[in-house]
Amino acid sequence: MATNLAGTGQALDTSLPTIYTEFRLLRDATGVARKCATKMKLDPHTGTSKNVLNYGRLLAYSLSDGVDMAQAQALADTNTAYTPAEVGVQVLLPWTTLRRVADPSLLRRTGRMMNNAYDLKEDSDGVAQFPSFTPIVGAATTVLGLGHALAALARIGIGNDRTNPEPAPKPHHVILHDLQLALMASRLANLAASQVGDASISDGVYGGQIAPGGAIPLGNDFLRGGPQAVGHLFGADFYPDANIVIDSSDDGSGAAFSQESLIYITEEEPRMLPDETDQSLRAVELNLVGSYVWGLYRASNYGCEILGSAVLPTS
């Protein structure tokens, strides 16, 4: 008796359709740059740039009894201009595509992908500012430790200036690549005495980092919650951001900085333009557009680049 099975190599190997019912989006690293920045708005009809002025210092002098003051000083101001530029994402979806594809929610999902693309570029542009801070702690191939973060925060604590200290305003933030922060945070774990001095910690090797030792609450938090459990340390908030670019030598630039130093100027928040139909092309044209700019304020005083290795762990 013939058994008419359906499928590859069976009697009905052609008429069995392939049906797609599950559709998922790839994830992006959302990043933290915007929430760690000072946000400003370029209002309509105010020109092309946001201008931030700061006044110079005045000096106080010792006086002599009965002698006229003769130290009149001139005021000075300095402008820093930030000029936003448009950023956009465009996708064309022919009507035939929308009719024929298996995903009935393709249009909605495409909108979500466009928003994700905008957010990714926005954060990537933000963390790309870090190498522009003038002071630097660490170096290429350096395995970053807690001392590097402390050193960077100590520098911005006096405005990187011992002659005319200019303490960077609070709050302070430290943003590092996930791989850098993971290795740095591992030194908060319950380490054996031989590991406290960092002598046994090597780049790209996590397996030897954690060993039995004296328990501390922050170390226990790290063991339970991972690098993000570092939270607040040395008076600053620590954050991982995987959108920091790692160069061909496996190095990346994070930073310690005052929130006042990382500037985010928005002219227009991202929005989907209302005219979505291209009649002659017989397609839906999706255009997501916004306008912003990132910049630094007091880059020599209020922030410090932290340069170090971000090798993928191998053990």
CSV table of C-alpha atoms in Angstrom, one decimal:
chain,number,residue,atom,x,y,z
A,1,MET,CA,0.0,0.0,0.0
A,2,ALA,CA,1.4,3.4,-1.0
A,3,THR,CA,1.9,5.8,1.9
A,4,ASN,CA,1.8,9.3,0.4
A,5,LEU,CA,4.0,11.3,2.8
A,6,ALA,CA,4.7,15.0,2.2
A,7,GLY,CA,8.2,16.4,2.5
A,8,THR,CA,11.7,16.1,1.0
A,9,GLY,CA,12.1,12.9,-0.9
A,10,GLN,CA,8.5,11.8,-0.2
A,11,ALA,CA,5.6,11.4,-2.6
A,12,LEU,CA,4.5,15.0,-2.2
A,13,ASP,CA,7.9,16.7,-2.1
A,14,THR,CA,6.8,19.8,-4.1
A,15,SER,CA,3.4,20.8,-2.7
A,16,LEU,CA,4.5,21.2,0.9
A,17,PRO,CA,5.0,24.9,1.5
A,18,THR,CA,7.5,26.7,3.7
A,19,ILE,CA,5.7,29.0,6.1
A,20,TYR,CA,7.5,31.7,8.1
A,21,THR,CA,5.7,32.8,11.2
A,22,GLU,CA,8.4,34.1,13.6
A,23,PHE,CA,10.2,37.4,13.0
A,24,ARG,CA,12.7,39.0,15.3
A,25,LEU,CA,14.9,42.0,15.4
A,26,LEU,CA,18.6,42.1,16.1
A,27,ARG,CA,19.6,44.0,19.2
A,28,ASP,CA,21.9,47.0,19.5
A,29,ALA,CA,23.8,48.2,22.5
A,30,THR,CA,21.6,51.1,23.7
A,31,GLY,CA,24.4,53.0,25.4
A,32,VAL,CA,24.4,55.5,28.2
A,33,ALA,CA,26.1,58.6,26.7
A,34,ARG,CA,22.9,60.7,26.5
A,35,LYS,CA,21.9,60.2,30.1
A,36,CYS,CA,25.4,61.1,31.3
A,37,ALA,CA,25.4,64.4,29.3
A,38,THR,CA,24.2,67.9,29.8
A,39,LYS,CA,21.3,68.3,27.4
A,40,MET,CA,20.5,71.6,25.8
A,41,LYS,CA,18.1,72.7,23.1
A,42,LEU,CA,18.8,74.8,20.0
A,43,ASP,CA,15.5,76.7,19.9
A,44,PRO,CA,13.9,77.7,16.6
A,45,HIS,CA,14.9,81.1,15.1
A,46,THR,CA,18.1,81.3,17.2
A,47,GLY,CA,20.6,80.7,14.4
A,48,THR,CA,22.7,77.6,13.5
A,49,SER,CA,24.7,77.2,16.7
A,50,LYS,CA,24.2,76.9,20.5
A,51,ASN,CA,26.7,79.3,22.1
A,52,VAL,CA,28.0,78.7,25.6
A,53,LEU,CA,29.9,81.5,27.2
A,54,ASN,CA,32.2,81.3,30.2
A,55,TYR,CA,33.9,84.2,32.0
A,56,GLY,CA,37.5,84.3,32.9
A,57,ARG,CA,39.0,84.4,36.4
A,58,LEU,CA,39.5,87.5,38.6
A,59,LEU,CA,42.3,87.7,41.1
A,60,ALA,CA,42.3,89.1,44.6
A,61,TYR,CA,45.3,91.1,45.9
A,62,SER,CA,46.7,91.9,49.3
A,63,LEU,CA,46.4,95.6,50.1
A,64,SER,CA,48.5,98.0,52.2
A,65,ASP,CA,46.9,100.3,54.8
A,66,GLY,CA,46.3,103.8,53.5
A,67,VAL,CA,47.3,102.9,49.9
A,68,ASP,CA,44.7,103.3,47.1
A,69,MET,CA,43.6,100.1,45.3
A,70,ALA,CA,45.1,100.0,41.8
A,71,GLN,CA,44.3,96.6,40.6
A,72,ALA,CA,41.3,97.2,38.4
A,73,GLN,CA,40.9,94.1,36.2
A,74,ALA,CA,39.3,93.6,32.8
A,75,LEU,CA,36.5,91.0,32.4
A,76,ALA,CA,36.9,88.4,29.6
A,77,ASP,CA,34.5,86.0,28.1
A,78,THR,CA,35.1,82.9,25.8
A,79,ASN,CA,32.5,81.3,23.5
A,80,THR,CA,32.1,77.7,22.7
A,81,ALA,CA,29.8,77.1,19.7
A,82,TYR,CA,28.0,73.8,19.1
A,83,THR,CA,26.4,73.4,15.6
A,84,PRO,CA,23.8,70.6,15.2
A,85,ALA,CA,23.5,68.6,11.9
A,86,GLU,CA,20.7,66.4,10.6
A,87,VAL,CA,20.8,62.6,10.9
A,88,GLY,CA,18.4,60.4,9.1
A,89,VAL,CA,17.4,56.8,8.2
A,90,GLN,CA,15.5,56.0,5.0
A,91,VAL,CA,13.8,52.8,3.9
A,92,LEU,CA,11.7,52.2,0.8
A,93,LEU,CA,9.1,49.4,0.9
A,94,PRO,CA,7.3,48.8,-2.4
A,95,TRP,CA,3.6,48.0,-2.1
A,96,THR,CA,4.2,44.7,-3.7
A,97,THR,CA,6.7,43.8,-1.0
A,98,LEU,CA,4.2,44.7,1.7
A,99,ARG,CA,1.5,42.5,0.0
A,100,ARG,CA,3.7,39.5,-0.6
A,101,VAL,CA,6.0,39.0,2.5
A,102,ALA,CA,4.9,36.6,5.2
A,103,ASP,CA,5.4,39.2,7.9
A,104,PRO,CA,2.1,41.2,8.2
A,105,SER,CA,3.9,43.7,10.6
A,106,LEU,CA,6.9,44.4,8.4
A,107,LEU,CA,6.0,48.1,8.2
A,108,ARG,CA,5.8,48.4,12.0
A,109,ARG,CA,9.0,46.4,12.5
A,110,THR,CA,10.9,48.5,10.0
A,111,GLY,CA,10.0,51.6,12.0
A,112,ARG,CA,11.4,50.0,15.1
A,113,MET,CA,14.6,49.1,13.2
A,114,MET,CA,14.9,52.7,12.0
A,115,ASN,CA,14.6,54.0,15.6
A,116,ASN,CA,17.2,51.6,16.8
A,117,ALA,CA,19.6,52.7,14.0
A,118,TYR,CA,19.2,56.3,15.0
A,119,ASP,CA,19.7,55.6,18.7
A,120,LEU,CA,22.8,53.5,17.9
A,121,LYS,CA,24.4,56.4,15.9
A,122,GLU,CA,23.5,58.9,18.5
A,123,ASP,CA,25.2,57.0,21.3
A,124,SER,CA,28.2,56.1,19.1
A,125,ASP,CA,28.7,59.7,18.3
A,126,GLY,CA,28.6,60.6,22.0
A,127,VAL,CA,31.2,58.1,23.1
A,128,ALA,CA,33.4,59.1,20.1
A,129,GLN,CA,34.0,62.4,22.0
A,130,PHE,CA,36.1,60.7,24.7
A,131,PRO,CA,39.5,60.8,22.9
A,132,SER,CA,39.1,64.6,22.6
A,133,PHE,CA,39.5,65.1,26.3
A,134,THR,CA,43.0,66.6,26.7
A,135,PRO,CA,44.4,64.7,29.8
A,136,ILE,CA,44.8,60.9,29.4
A,137,VAL,CA,45.2,58.0,31.8
A,138,GLY,CA,46.4,54.6,30.6
A,139,ALA,CA,47.9,53.8,27.2
A,140,ALA,CA,47.6,51.4,24.4
A,141,THR,CA,47.7,47.7,25.5
A,142,THR,CA,47.3,48.8,29.1
A,143,VAL,CA,45.1,46.4,31.3
A,144,LEU,CA,42.9,48.9,33.1
A,145,GLY,CA,42.5,48.6,36.8
A,146,LEU,CA,40.6,50.6,39.5
A,147,GLY,CA,43.6,52.8,40.0
A,148,HIS,CA,43.3,54.1,36.5
A,149,ALA,CA,39.7,55.2,37.1
A,150,LEU,CA,40.8,56.8,40.5
A,151,ALA,CA,43.7,58.6,38.7
A,152,ALA,CA,41.4,60.1,36.1
A,153,LEU,CA,38.8,61.2,38.7
A,154,ALA,CA,41.6,62.7,40.8
A,155,ARG,CA,42.6,64.8,37.8
A,156,ILE,CA,39.2,66.2,37.1
A,157,GLY,CA,38.7,66.7,40.8
A,158,ILE,CA,41.2,69.6,40.5
A,159,GLY,CA,40.3,70.4,36.9
A,160,ASN,CA,43.6,68.9,35.8
A,161,ASP,CA,45.3,72.1,37.0
A,162,ARG,CA,47.5,72.4,40.1
A,163,THR,CA,48.3,76.1,39.5
A,164,ASN,CA,44.6,77.2,39.2
A,165,PRO,CA,42.5,74.3,40.5
A,166,GLU,CA,39.1,74.1,38.8
A,167,PRO,CA,37.2,71.3,40.4
A,168,ALA,CA,34.9,69.7,37.8
A,169,PRO,CA,31.2,70.1,38.9
A,170,LYS,CA,29.3,67.0,40.1
A,171,PRO,CA,28.0,64.6,39.1
A,172,HIS,CA,31.0,62.6,37.8
A,173,HIS,CA,30.7,59.6,35.4
A,174,VAL,CA,33.0,56.9,34.2
A,175,ILE,CA,32.1,55.2,30.9
A,176,LEU,CA,34.2,52.2,29.7
A,177,HIS,CA,33.7,49.5,27.2
A,178,ASP,CA,32.0,46.4,28.6
A,179,LEU,CA,35.2,44.4,28.3
A,180,GLN,CA,37.3,47.0,30.1
A,181,LEU,CA,34.8,47.4,32.9
A,182,ALA,CA,34.4,43.7,33.4
A,183,LEU,CA,38.1,43.2,33.9
A,184,MET,CA,38.3,46.3,36.1
A,185,ALA,CA,35.4,45.2,38.2
A,186,SER,CA,36.8,41.7,38.7
A,187,ARG,CA,39.3,43.2,41.0
A,188,LEU,CA,36.4,44.0,43.4
A,189,ALA,CA,35.7,40.3,43.8
A,190,ASN,CA,36.8,38.3,46.7
A,191,LEU,CA,40.4,37.9,45.7
A,192,ALA,CA,43.1,35.8,47.1
A,193,ALA,CA,45.9,37.8,48.8
A,194,SER,CA,48.3,37.2,45.9
A,195,GLN,CA,45.9,38.8,43.5
A,196,VAL,CA,45.2,42.0,45.5
A,197,GLY,CA,48.3,43.7,44.0
A,198,ASP,CA,47.1,42.9,40.4
A,199,ALA,CA,50.3,41.0,39.7
A,200,SER,CA,48.4,37.9,38.5
A,201,ILE,CA,45.8,39.7,36.4
A,202,SER,CA,46.5,39.5,32.7
A,203,ASP,CA,44.7,40.8,29.6
A,204,GLY,CA,41.9,38.7,28.1
A,205,VAL,CA,42.1,36.1,30.9
A,206,TYR,CA,39.2,36.1,33.3
A,207,GLY,CA,39.5,32.6,34.6
A,208,GLY,CA,42.2,33.4,37.1
A,209,GLN,CA,40.7,36.6,38.4
A,210,ILE,CA,38.3,35.3,41.1
A,211,ALA,CA,39.5,33.2,43.9
A,212,PRO,CA,38.5,32.7,47.5
A,213,GLY,CA,39.4,35.6,49.8
A,214,GLY,CA,38.1,38.1,52.3
A,215,ALA,CA,34.5,38.9,51.5
A,216,ILE,CA,33.5,42.6,51.0
A,217,PRO,CA,30.0,43.8,50.2
A,218,LEU,CA,30.9,45.4,46.9
A,219,GLY,CA,32.7,42.3,45.8
A,220,ASN,CA,29.7,40.2,46.6
A,221,ASP,CA,27.5,42.6,44.6
A,222,PHE,CA,29.9,42.1,41.6
A,223,LEU,CA,29.8,38.3,41.9
A,224,ARG,CA,26.0,38.5,41.8
A,225,GLY,CA,25.3,41.3,39.4
A,226,GLY,CA,28.4,41.5,37.1
A,227,PRO,CA,30.2,44.6,36.0
A,228,GLN,CA,27.1,46.9,36.2
A,229,ALA,CA,27.0,46.2,39.9
A,230,VAL,CA,30.0,48.5,40.3
A,231,GLY,CA,27.6,51.3,40.3
A,232,HIS,CA,29.0,54.2,42.4
A,233,LEU,CA,32.7,54.2,43.2
A,234,PHE,CA,35.2,56.9,44.1
A,235,GLY,CA,32.4,59.5,44.0
A,236,ALA,CA,31.4,58.7,40.4
A,237,ASP,CA,28.8,56.5,38.6
A,238,PHE,CA,30.3,53.7,36.5
A,239,TYR,CA,28.7,52.6,33.2
A,240,PRO,CA,29.5,50.1,30.5
A,241,ASP,CA,29.0,51.1,26.8
A,242,ALA,CA,29.8,48.6,24.1
A,243,ASN,CA,29.5,51.3,21.4
A,244,ILE,CA,33.0,52.6,22.3
A,245,VAL,CA,35.1,51.8,19.2
A,246,ILE,CA,37.8,49.2,19.6
A,247,ASP,CA,40.7,49.8,17.2
A,248,SER,CA,42.7,47.2,15.3
A,249,SER,CA,45.1,46.9,18.3
A,250,ASP,CA,42.2,46.0,20.6
A,251,ASP,CA,42.3,49.3,22.5
A,252,GLY,CA,39.5,51.6,23.3
A,253,SER,CA,39.0,55.0,24.9
A,254,GLY,CA,36.6,55.5,27.7
A,255,ALA,CA,36.5,58.5,30.0
A,256,ALA,CA,36.0,60.0,33.4
A,257,PHE,CA,34.2,63.3,33.2
A,258,SER,CA,31.8,65.8,34.7
A,259,GLN,CA,28.3,65.7,33.3
A,260,GLU,CA,28.8,69.4,32.6
A,261,SER,CA,31.6,68.6,30.2
A,262,LEU,CA,29.8,66.2,27.9
A,263,ILE,CA,27.4,68.3,25.9
A,264,TYR,CA,24.4,67.1,23.8
A,265,ILE,CA,22.6,69.7,21.8
A,266,THR,CA,19.3,68.7,20.1
A,267,GLU,CA,17.7,70.8,17.5
A,268,GLU,CA,15.0,68.3,16.6
A,269,GLU,CA,14.2,65.0,18.2
A,270,PRO,CA,13.9,62.1,15.8
A,271,ARG,CA,10.6,61.9,14.1
A,272,MET,CA,9.1,60.0,11.1
A,273,LEU,CA,8.2,62.5,8.4
A,274,PRO,CA,4.5,62.5,7.7
A,275,ASP,CA,4.5,62.1,3.9
A,276,GLU,CA,5.2,58.4,3.7
A,277,THR,CA,3.9,57.5,0.2
A,278,ASP,CA,5.8,57.7,-3.1
A,279,GLN,CA,3.0,57.4,-5.6
A,280,SER,CA,5.1,57.2,-8.8
A,281,LEU,CA,7.3,54.5,-7.3
A,282,ARG,CA,4.3,52.7,-5.8
A,283,ALA,CA,6.1,52.4,-2.4
A,284,VAL,CA,6.0,53.5,1.1
A,285,GLU,CA,9.0,55.8,1.8
A,286,LEU,CA,9.9,55.9,5.4
A,287,ASN,CA,12.2,58.9,6.5
A,288,LEU,CA,13.3,59.2,10.1
A,289,VAL,CA,15.1,62.5,10.7
A,290,GLY,CA,16.5,64.3,13.7
A,291,SER,CA,19.2,67.0,14.4
A,292,TYR,CA,21.8,67.0,17.1
A,293,VAL,CA,25.4,67.6,17.9
A,294,TRP,CA,27.8,66.3,20.6
A,295,GLY,CA,30.6,68.3,22.0
A,296,LEU,CA,32.9,68.9,25.0
A,297,TYR,CA,33.0,71.9,27.4
A,298,ARG,CA,36.3,72.6,29.2
A,299,ALA,CA,37.8,69.5,27.6
A,300,SER,CA,41.2,70.2,29.3
A,301,ASN,CA,39.7,70.5,32.8
A,302,TYR,CA,36.4,68.6,33.2
A,303,GLY,CA,37.2,65.2,31.6
A,304,CYS,CA,40.0,62.7,31.2
A,305,GLU,CA,40.4,60.0,28.6
A,306,ILE,CA,40.9,56.5,29.9
A,307,LEU,CA,42.8,54.4,27.2
A,308,GLY,CA,43.3,50.7,27.6
A,309,SER,CA,42.9,47.2,26.2
A,310,ALA,CA,39.6,45.6,25.4
A,311,VAL,CA,40.7,42.2,24.3
A,312,LEU,CA,38.0,39.5,24.0
A,313,PRO,CA,38.4,37.1,26.9
A,314,THR,CA,39.8,33.7,25.9
A,315,SER,CA,39.6,31.9,29.3
